PDB file of C-alpha atoms and ligand atoms in Angstrom:
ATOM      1  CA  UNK R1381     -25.104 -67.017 -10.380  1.00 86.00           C
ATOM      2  CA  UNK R1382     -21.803 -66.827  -8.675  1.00 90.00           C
ATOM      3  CA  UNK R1383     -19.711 -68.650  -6.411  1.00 94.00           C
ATOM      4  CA  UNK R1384     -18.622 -66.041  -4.526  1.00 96.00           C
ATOM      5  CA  UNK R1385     -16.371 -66.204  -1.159  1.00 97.00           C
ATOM      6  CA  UNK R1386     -16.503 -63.787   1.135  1.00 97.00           C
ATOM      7  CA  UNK R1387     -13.444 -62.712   3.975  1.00 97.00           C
ATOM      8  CA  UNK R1388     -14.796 -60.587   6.588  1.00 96.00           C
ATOM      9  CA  UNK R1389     -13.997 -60.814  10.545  1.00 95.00           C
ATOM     10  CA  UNK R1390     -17.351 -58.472  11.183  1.00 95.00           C
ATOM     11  CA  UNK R1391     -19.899 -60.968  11.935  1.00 96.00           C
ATOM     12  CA  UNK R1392     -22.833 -58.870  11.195  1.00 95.00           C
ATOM     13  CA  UNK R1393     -21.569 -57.789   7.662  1.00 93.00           C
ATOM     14  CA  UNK R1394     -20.805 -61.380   6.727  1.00 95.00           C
ATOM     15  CA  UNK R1395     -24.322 -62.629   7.753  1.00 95.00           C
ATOM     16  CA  UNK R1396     -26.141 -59.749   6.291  1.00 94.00           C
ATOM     17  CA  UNK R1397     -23.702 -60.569   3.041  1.00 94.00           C
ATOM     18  CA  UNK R1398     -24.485 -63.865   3.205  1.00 96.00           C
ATOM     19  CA  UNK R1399     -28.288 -63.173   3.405  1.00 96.00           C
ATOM     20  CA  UNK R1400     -28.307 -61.146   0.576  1.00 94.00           C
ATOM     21  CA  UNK R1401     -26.292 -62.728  -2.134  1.00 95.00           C
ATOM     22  CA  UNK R1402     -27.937 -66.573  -1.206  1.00 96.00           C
ATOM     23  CA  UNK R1403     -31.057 -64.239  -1.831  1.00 95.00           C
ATOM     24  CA  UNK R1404     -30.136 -63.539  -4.981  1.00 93.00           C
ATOM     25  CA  UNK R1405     -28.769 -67.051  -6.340  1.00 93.00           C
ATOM     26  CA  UNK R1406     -25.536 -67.040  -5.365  1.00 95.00           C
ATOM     27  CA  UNK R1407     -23.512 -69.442  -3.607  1.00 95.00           C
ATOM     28  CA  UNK R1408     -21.590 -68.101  -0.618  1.00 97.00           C
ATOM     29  CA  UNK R1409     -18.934 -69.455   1.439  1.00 97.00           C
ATOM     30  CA  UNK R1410     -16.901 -67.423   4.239  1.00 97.00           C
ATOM     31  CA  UNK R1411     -13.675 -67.162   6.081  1.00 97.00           C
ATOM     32  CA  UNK R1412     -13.605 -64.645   9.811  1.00 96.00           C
ATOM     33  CA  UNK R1413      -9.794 -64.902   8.888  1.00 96.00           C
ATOM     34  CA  UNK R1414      -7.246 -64.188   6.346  1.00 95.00           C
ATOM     35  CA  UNK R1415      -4.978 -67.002   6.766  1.00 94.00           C
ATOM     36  CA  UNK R1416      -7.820 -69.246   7.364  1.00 95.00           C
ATOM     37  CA  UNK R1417      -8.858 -68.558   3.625  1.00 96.00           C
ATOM     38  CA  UNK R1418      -6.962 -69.544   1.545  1.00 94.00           C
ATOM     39  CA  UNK R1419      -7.024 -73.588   1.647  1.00 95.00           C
ATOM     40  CA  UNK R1420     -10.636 -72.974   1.007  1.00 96.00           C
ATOM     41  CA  UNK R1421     -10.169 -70.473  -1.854  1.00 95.00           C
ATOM     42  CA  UNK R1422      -7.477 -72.762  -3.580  1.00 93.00           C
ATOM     43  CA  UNK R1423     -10.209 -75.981  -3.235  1.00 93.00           C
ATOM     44  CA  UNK R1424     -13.332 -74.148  -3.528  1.00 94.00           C
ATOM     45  CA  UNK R1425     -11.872 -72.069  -6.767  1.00 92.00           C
ATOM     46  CA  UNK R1426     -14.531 -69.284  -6.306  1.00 94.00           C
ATOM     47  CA  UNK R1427     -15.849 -66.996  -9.089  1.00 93.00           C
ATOM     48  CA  UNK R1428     -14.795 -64.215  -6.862  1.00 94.00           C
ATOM     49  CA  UNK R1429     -13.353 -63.205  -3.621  1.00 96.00           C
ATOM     50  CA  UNK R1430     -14.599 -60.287  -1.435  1.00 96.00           C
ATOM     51  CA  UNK R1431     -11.826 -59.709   0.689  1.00 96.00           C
ATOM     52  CA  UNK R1432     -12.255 -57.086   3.897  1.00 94.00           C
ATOM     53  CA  UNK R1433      -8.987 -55.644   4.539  1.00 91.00           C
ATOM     54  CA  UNK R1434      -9.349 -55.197   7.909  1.00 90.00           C
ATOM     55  CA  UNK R1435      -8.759 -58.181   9.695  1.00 93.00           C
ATOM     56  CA  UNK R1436      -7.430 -59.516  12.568  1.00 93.00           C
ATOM     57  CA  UNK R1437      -4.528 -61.801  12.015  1.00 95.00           C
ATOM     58  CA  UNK R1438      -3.483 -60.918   8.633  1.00 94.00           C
ATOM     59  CA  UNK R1439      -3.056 -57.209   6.807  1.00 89.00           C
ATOM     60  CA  UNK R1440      -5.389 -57.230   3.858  1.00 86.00           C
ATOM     61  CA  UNK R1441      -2.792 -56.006   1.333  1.00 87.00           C
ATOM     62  CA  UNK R1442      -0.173 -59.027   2.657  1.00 91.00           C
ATOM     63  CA  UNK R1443      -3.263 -61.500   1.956  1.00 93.00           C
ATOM     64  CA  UNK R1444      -4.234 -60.135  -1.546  1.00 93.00           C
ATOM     65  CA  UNK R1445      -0.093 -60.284  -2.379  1.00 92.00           C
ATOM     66  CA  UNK R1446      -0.250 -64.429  -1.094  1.00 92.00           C
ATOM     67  CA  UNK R1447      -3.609 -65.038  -2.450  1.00 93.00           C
ATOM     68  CA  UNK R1448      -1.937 -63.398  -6.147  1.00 89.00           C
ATOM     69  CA  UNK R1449       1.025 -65.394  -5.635  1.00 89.00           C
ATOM     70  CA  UNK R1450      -0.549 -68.546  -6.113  1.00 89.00           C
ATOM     71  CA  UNK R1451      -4.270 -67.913  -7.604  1.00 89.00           C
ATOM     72  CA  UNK R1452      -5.536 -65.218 -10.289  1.00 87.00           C
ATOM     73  CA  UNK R1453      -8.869 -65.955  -8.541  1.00 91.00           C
ATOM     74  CA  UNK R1454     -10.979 -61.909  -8.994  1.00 92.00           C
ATOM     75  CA  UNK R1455     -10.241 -60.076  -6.210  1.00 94.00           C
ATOM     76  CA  UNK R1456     -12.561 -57.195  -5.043  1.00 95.00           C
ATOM     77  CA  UNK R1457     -11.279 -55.293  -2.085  1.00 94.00           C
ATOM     78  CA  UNK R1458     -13.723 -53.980   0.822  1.00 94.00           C
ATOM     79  CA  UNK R1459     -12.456 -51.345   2.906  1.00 90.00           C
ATOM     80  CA  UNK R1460     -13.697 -48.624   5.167  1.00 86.00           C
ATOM     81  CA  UNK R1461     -11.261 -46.075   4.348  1.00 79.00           C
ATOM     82  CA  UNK R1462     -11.839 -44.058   1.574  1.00 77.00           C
ATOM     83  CA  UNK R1463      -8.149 -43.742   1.158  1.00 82.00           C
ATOM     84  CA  UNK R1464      -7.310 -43.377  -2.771  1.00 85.00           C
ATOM     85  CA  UNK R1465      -3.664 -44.100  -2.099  1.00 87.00           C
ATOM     86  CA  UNK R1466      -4.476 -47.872  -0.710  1.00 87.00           C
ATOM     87  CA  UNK R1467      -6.760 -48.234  -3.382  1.00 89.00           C
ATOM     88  CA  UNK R1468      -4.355 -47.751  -6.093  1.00 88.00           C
ATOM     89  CA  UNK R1469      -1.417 -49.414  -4.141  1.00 88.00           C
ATOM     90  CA  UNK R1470      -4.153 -52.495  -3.631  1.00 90.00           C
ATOM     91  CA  UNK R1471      -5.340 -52.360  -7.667  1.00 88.00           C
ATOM     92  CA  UNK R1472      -1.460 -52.086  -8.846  1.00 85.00           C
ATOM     93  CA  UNK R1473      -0.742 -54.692  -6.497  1.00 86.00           C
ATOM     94  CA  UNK R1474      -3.783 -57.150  -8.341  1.00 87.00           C
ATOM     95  CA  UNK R1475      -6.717 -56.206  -6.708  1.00 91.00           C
ATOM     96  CA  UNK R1476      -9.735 -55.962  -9.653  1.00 90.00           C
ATOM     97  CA  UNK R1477     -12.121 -53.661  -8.013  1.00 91.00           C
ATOM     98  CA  UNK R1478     -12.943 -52.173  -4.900  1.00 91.00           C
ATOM     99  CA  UNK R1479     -16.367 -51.403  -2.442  1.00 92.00           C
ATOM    100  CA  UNK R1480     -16.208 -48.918   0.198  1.00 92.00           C
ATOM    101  CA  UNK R1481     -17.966 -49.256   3.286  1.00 91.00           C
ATOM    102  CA  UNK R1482     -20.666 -49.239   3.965  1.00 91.00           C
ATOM    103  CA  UNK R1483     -21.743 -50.302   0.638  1.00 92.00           C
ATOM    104  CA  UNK R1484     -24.867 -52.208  -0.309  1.00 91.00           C
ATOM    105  CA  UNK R1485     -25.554 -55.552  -1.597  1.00 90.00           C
ATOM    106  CA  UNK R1486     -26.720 -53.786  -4.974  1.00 90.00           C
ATOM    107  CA  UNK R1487     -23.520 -52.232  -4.961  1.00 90.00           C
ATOM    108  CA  UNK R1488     -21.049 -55.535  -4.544  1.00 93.00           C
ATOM    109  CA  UNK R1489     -23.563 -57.436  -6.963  1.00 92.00           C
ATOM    110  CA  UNK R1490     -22.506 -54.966  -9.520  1.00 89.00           C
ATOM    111  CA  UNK R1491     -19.019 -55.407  -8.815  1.00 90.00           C
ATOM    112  CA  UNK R1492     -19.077 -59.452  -8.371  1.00 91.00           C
ATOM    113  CA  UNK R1493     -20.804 -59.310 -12.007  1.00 87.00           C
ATOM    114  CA  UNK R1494     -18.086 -57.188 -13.898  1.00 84.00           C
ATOM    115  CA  UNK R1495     -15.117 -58.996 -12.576  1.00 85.00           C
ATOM    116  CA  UNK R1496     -17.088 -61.970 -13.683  1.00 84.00           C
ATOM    117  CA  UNK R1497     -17.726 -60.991 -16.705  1.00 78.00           C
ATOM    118  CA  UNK R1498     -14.199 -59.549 -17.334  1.00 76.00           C
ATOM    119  CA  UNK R1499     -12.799 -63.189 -16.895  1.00 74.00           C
ATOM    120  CA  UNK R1500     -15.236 -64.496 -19.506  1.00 72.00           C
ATOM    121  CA  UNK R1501     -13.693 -62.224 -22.260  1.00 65.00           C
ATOM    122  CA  UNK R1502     -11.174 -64.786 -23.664  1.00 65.00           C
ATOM    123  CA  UNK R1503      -7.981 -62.425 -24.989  1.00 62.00           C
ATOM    124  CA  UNK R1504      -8.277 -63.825 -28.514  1.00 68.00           C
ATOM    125  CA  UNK R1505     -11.398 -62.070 -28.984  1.00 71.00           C
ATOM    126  CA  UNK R1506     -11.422 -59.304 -31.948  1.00 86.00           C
ATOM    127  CA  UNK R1507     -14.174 -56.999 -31.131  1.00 90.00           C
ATOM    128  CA  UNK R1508     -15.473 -55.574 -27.713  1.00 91.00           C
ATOM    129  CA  UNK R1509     -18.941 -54.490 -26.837  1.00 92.00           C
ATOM    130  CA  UNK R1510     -19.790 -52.617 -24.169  1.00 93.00           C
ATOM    131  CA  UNK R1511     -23.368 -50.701 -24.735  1.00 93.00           C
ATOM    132  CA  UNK R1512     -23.436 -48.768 -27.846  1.00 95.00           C
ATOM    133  CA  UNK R1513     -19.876 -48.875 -27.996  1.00 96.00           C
ATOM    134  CA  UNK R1514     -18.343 -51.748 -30.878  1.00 95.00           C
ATOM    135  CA  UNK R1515     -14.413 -52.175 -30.869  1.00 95.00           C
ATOM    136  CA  UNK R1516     -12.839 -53.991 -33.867  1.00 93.00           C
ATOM    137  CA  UNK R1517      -9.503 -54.153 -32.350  1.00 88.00           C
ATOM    138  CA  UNK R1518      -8.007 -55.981 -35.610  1.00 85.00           C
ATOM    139  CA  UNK R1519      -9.220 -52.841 -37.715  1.00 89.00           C
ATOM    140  CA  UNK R1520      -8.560 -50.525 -35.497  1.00 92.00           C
ATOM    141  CA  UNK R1521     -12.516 -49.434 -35.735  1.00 94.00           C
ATOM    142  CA  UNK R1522     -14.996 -48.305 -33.272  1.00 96.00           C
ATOM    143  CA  UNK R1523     -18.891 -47.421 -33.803  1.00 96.00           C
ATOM    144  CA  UNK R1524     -20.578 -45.340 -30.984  1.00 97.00           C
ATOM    145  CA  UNK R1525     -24.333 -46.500 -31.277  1.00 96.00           C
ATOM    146  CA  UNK R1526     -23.686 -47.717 -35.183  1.00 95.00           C
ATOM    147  CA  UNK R1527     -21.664 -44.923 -36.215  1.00 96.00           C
ATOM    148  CA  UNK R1528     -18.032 -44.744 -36.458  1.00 96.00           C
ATOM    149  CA  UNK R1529     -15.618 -42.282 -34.534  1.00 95.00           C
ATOM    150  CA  UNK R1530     -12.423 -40.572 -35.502  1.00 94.00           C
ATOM    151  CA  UNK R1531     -10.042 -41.667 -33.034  1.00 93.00           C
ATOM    152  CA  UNK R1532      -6.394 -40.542 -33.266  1.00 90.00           C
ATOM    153  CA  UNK R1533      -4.310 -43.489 -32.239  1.00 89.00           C
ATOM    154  CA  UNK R1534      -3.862 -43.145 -28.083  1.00 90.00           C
ATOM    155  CA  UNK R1535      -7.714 -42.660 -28.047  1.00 93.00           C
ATOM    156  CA  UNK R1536      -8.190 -45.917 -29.847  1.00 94.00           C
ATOM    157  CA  UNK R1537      -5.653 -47.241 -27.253  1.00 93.00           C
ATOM    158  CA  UNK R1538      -7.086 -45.717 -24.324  1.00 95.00           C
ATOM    159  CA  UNK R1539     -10.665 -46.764 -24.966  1.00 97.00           C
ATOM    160  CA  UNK R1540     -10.006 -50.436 -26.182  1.00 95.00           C
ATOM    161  CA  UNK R1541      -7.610 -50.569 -23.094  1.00 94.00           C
ATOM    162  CA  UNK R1542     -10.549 -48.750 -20.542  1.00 95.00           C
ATOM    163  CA  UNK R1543     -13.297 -51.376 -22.713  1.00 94.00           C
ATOM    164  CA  UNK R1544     -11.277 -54.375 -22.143  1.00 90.00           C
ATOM    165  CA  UNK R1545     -11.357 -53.856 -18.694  1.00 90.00           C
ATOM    166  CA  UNK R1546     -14.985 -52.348 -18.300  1.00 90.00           C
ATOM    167  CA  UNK R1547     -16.651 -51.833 -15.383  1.00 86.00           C
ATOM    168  CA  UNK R1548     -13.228 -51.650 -13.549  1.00 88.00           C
ATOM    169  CA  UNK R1549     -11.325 -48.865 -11.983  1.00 91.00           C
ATOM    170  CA  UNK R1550      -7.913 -48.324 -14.071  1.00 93.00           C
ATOM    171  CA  UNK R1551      -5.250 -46.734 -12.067  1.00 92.00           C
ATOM    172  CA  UNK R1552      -2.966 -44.089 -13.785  1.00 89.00           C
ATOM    173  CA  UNK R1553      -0.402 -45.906 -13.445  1.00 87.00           C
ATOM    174  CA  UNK R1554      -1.444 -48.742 -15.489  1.00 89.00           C
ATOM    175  CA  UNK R1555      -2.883 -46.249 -18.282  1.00 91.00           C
ATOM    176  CA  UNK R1556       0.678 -45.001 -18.398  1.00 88.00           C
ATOM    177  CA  UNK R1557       2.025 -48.545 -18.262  1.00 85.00           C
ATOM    178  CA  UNK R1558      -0.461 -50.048 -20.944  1.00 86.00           C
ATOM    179  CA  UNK R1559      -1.194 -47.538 -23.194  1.00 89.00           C
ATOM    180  CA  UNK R1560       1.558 -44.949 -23.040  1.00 85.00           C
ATOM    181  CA  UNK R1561       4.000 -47.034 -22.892  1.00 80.00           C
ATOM    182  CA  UNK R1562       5.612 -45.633 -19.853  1.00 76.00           C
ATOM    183  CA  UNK R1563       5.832 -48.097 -16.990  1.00 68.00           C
ATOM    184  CA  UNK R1564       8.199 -45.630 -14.949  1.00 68.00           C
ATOM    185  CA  UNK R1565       5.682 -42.611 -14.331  1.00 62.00           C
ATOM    186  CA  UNK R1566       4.527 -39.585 -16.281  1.00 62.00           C
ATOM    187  CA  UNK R1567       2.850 -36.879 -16.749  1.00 69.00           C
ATOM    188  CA  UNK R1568      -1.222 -37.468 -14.927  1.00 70.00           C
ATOM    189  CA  UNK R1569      -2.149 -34.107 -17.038  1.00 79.00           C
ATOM    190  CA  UNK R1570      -1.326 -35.775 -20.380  1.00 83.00           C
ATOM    191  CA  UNK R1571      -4.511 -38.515 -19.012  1.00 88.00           C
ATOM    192  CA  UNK R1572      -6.954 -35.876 -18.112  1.00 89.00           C
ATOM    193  CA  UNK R1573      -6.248 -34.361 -21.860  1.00 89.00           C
ATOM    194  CA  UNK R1574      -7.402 -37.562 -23.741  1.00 91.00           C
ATOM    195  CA  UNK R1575      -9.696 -38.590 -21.031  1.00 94.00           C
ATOM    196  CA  UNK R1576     -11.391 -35.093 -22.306  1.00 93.00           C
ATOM    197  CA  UNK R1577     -11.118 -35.471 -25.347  1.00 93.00           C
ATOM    198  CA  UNK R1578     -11.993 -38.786 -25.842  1.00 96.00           C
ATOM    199  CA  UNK R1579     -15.030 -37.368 -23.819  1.00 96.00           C
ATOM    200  CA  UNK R1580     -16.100 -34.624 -26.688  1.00 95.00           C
ATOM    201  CA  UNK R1581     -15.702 -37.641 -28.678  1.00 96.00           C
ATOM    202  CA  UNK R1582     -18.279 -39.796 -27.045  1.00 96.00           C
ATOM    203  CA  UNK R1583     -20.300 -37.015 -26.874  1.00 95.00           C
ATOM    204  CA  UNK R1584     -20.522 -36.925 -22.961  1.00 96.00           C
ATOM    205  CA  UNK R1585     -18.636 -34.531 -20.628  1.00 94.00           C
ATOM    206  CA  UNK R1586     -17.340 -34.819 -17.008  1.00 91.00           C
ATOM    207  CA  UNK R1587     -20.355 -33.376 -15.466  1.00 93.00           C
ATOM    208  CA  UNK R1588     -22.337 -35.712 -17.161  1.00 93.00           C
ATOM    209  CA  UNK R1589     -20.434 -38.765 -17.858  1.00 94.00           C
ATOM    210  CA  UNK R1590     -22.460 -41.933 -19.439  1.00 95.00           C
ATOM    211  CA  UNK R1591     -19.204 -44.148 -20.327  1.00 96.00           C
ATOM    212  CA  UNK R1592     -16.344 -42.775 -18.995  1.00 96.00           C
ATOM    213  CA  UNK R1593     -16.380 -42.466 -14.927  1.00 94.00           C
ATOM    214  CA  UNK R1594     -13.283 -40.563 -13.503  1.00 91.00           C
ATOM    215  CA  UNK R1595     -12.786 -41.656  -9.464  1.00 85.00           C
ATOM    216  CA  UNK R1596     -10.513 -38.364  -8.283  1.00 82.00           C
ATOM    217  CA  UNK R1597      -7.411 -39.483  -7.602  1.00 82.00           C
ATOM    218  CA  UNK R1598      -7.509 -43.250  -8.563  1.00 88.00           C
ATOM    219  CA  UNK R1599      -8.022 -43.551 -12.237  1.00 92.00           C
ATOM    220  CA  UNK R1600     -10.926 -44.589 -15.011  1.00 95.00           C
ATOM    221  CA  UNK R1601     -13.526 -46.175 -15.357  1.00 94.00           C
ATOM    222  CA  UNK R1602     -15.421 -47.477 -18.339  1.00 95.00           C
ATOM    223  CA  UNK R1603     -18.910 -48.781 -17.278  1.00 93.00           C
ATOM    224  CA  UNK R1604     -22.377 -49.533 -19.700  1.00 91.00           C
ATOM    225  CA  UNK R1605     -24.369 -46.350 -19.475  1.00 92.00           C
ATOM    226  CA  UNK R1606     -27.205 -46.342 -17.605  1.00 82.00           C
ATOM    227  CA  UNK R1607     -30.468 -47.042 -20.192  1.00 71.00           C
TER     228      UNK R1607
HETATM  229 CA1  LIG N3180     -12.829 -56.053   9.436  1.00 56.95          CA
END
């Protein structure tokens, strides 16, 4: 169960959000304005925050950029523009996920649940799990299904960096930034490489990906496979 709060100036959307996550066990409260939410957010302290970025009396991105300045409260962005550009301006910028519209309840459940689970994972913790997938970050080990992989040293990086953060999109830029080391830019082509290989390693490819999801254009994703 979450306590999730929802900004969205589309009354229909925020009743038929409403409906479906109280549905399902959640608790639900709602702003119709940007500005208006966040005295609530601050007292409320939700689990999460769906925030619509197209509203009325406040641009989206300026609201996620207050609401960071004085909460680390999840954030996952709804938008009805595909636009990958936003997205990754919106996820550098603090954003934790994103939903396109229209998207289902289904689909924002499974969202709500891995930014919640993301802010469980205390930093301190040694190994990460995520399916079949075992990360002892203090050894430097990983087991795929109980059996170890040979990892050169930026794929251990790059998959305790994508596990850590499971089940959310990682821009480019923060690859770069995190795990290269490079916080100015470089080269997108030396991702795809590693992303590939680290592919062969996992023993999927990029026409039929189980752990490693690439969104064109935005970055990585590291999700549970599918059973
Ligand atoms: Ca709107």
């Amino acid at each position: 169960m979450a306590n999730v709060y929802i900004v969205e100036d589309d009354a229909r959307i925020r009743s038929a959000l409403v409906a479906a996550l109280s549905s399902r066990g959640h608790i639900v409260h709602t702003s119709d304005t940007g500005l208006g939410a966040i005295g609530p957010i601050l007292e409320i302290a939700p689990d999460v925050v769906v925030l619509d970025l197209g509203l009325p009396d406040v641009d989206g991105a300026d609201l996620l950029r207050m609401l960071r300045g004085v909460s680390t409260v999840p954030v996952v962005i709804a938008t009805a523009r595909d636009d990958e550009s936003l997205i990754v301006r919106l996820l550098d910028a603090g954003a934790d996920d994103y939903v396109v519209k229209p998207f289902s309840a289904d689909q924002l459940e499974a969202r709500i649940r891995a930014v919640m689970r993301r802010a469980m994972v205390t930093p301190g913790d040694l190994t990460i799990r995520v399916g079949g997938l075992e990360i002892d970050t203090a050894a430097r080990t990983v087991l795929l299904d109980g059996r170890p992989l040979e990892l050169t040293r930026l794929e251990h990086d790059l998959l305790t960096h994508l596990a850590r953060n499971s089940g959310r999109v990682v821009t480019r830029d923060e690859l770069l930034a995190e795990v290269w080391r490079q916080p100015f830019g470089g080269s997108d082509k030396t991702i795809d490489v590693h992303v590939s290989w680290l592919r062969r390693k996992l023993g999927e490819t990029a026409a039929a990906p189980r752990y490693l999801h690439t969104t064109r254009g935005v970055g990585v994703r590291l999700v549970e496979p599918a059973a």
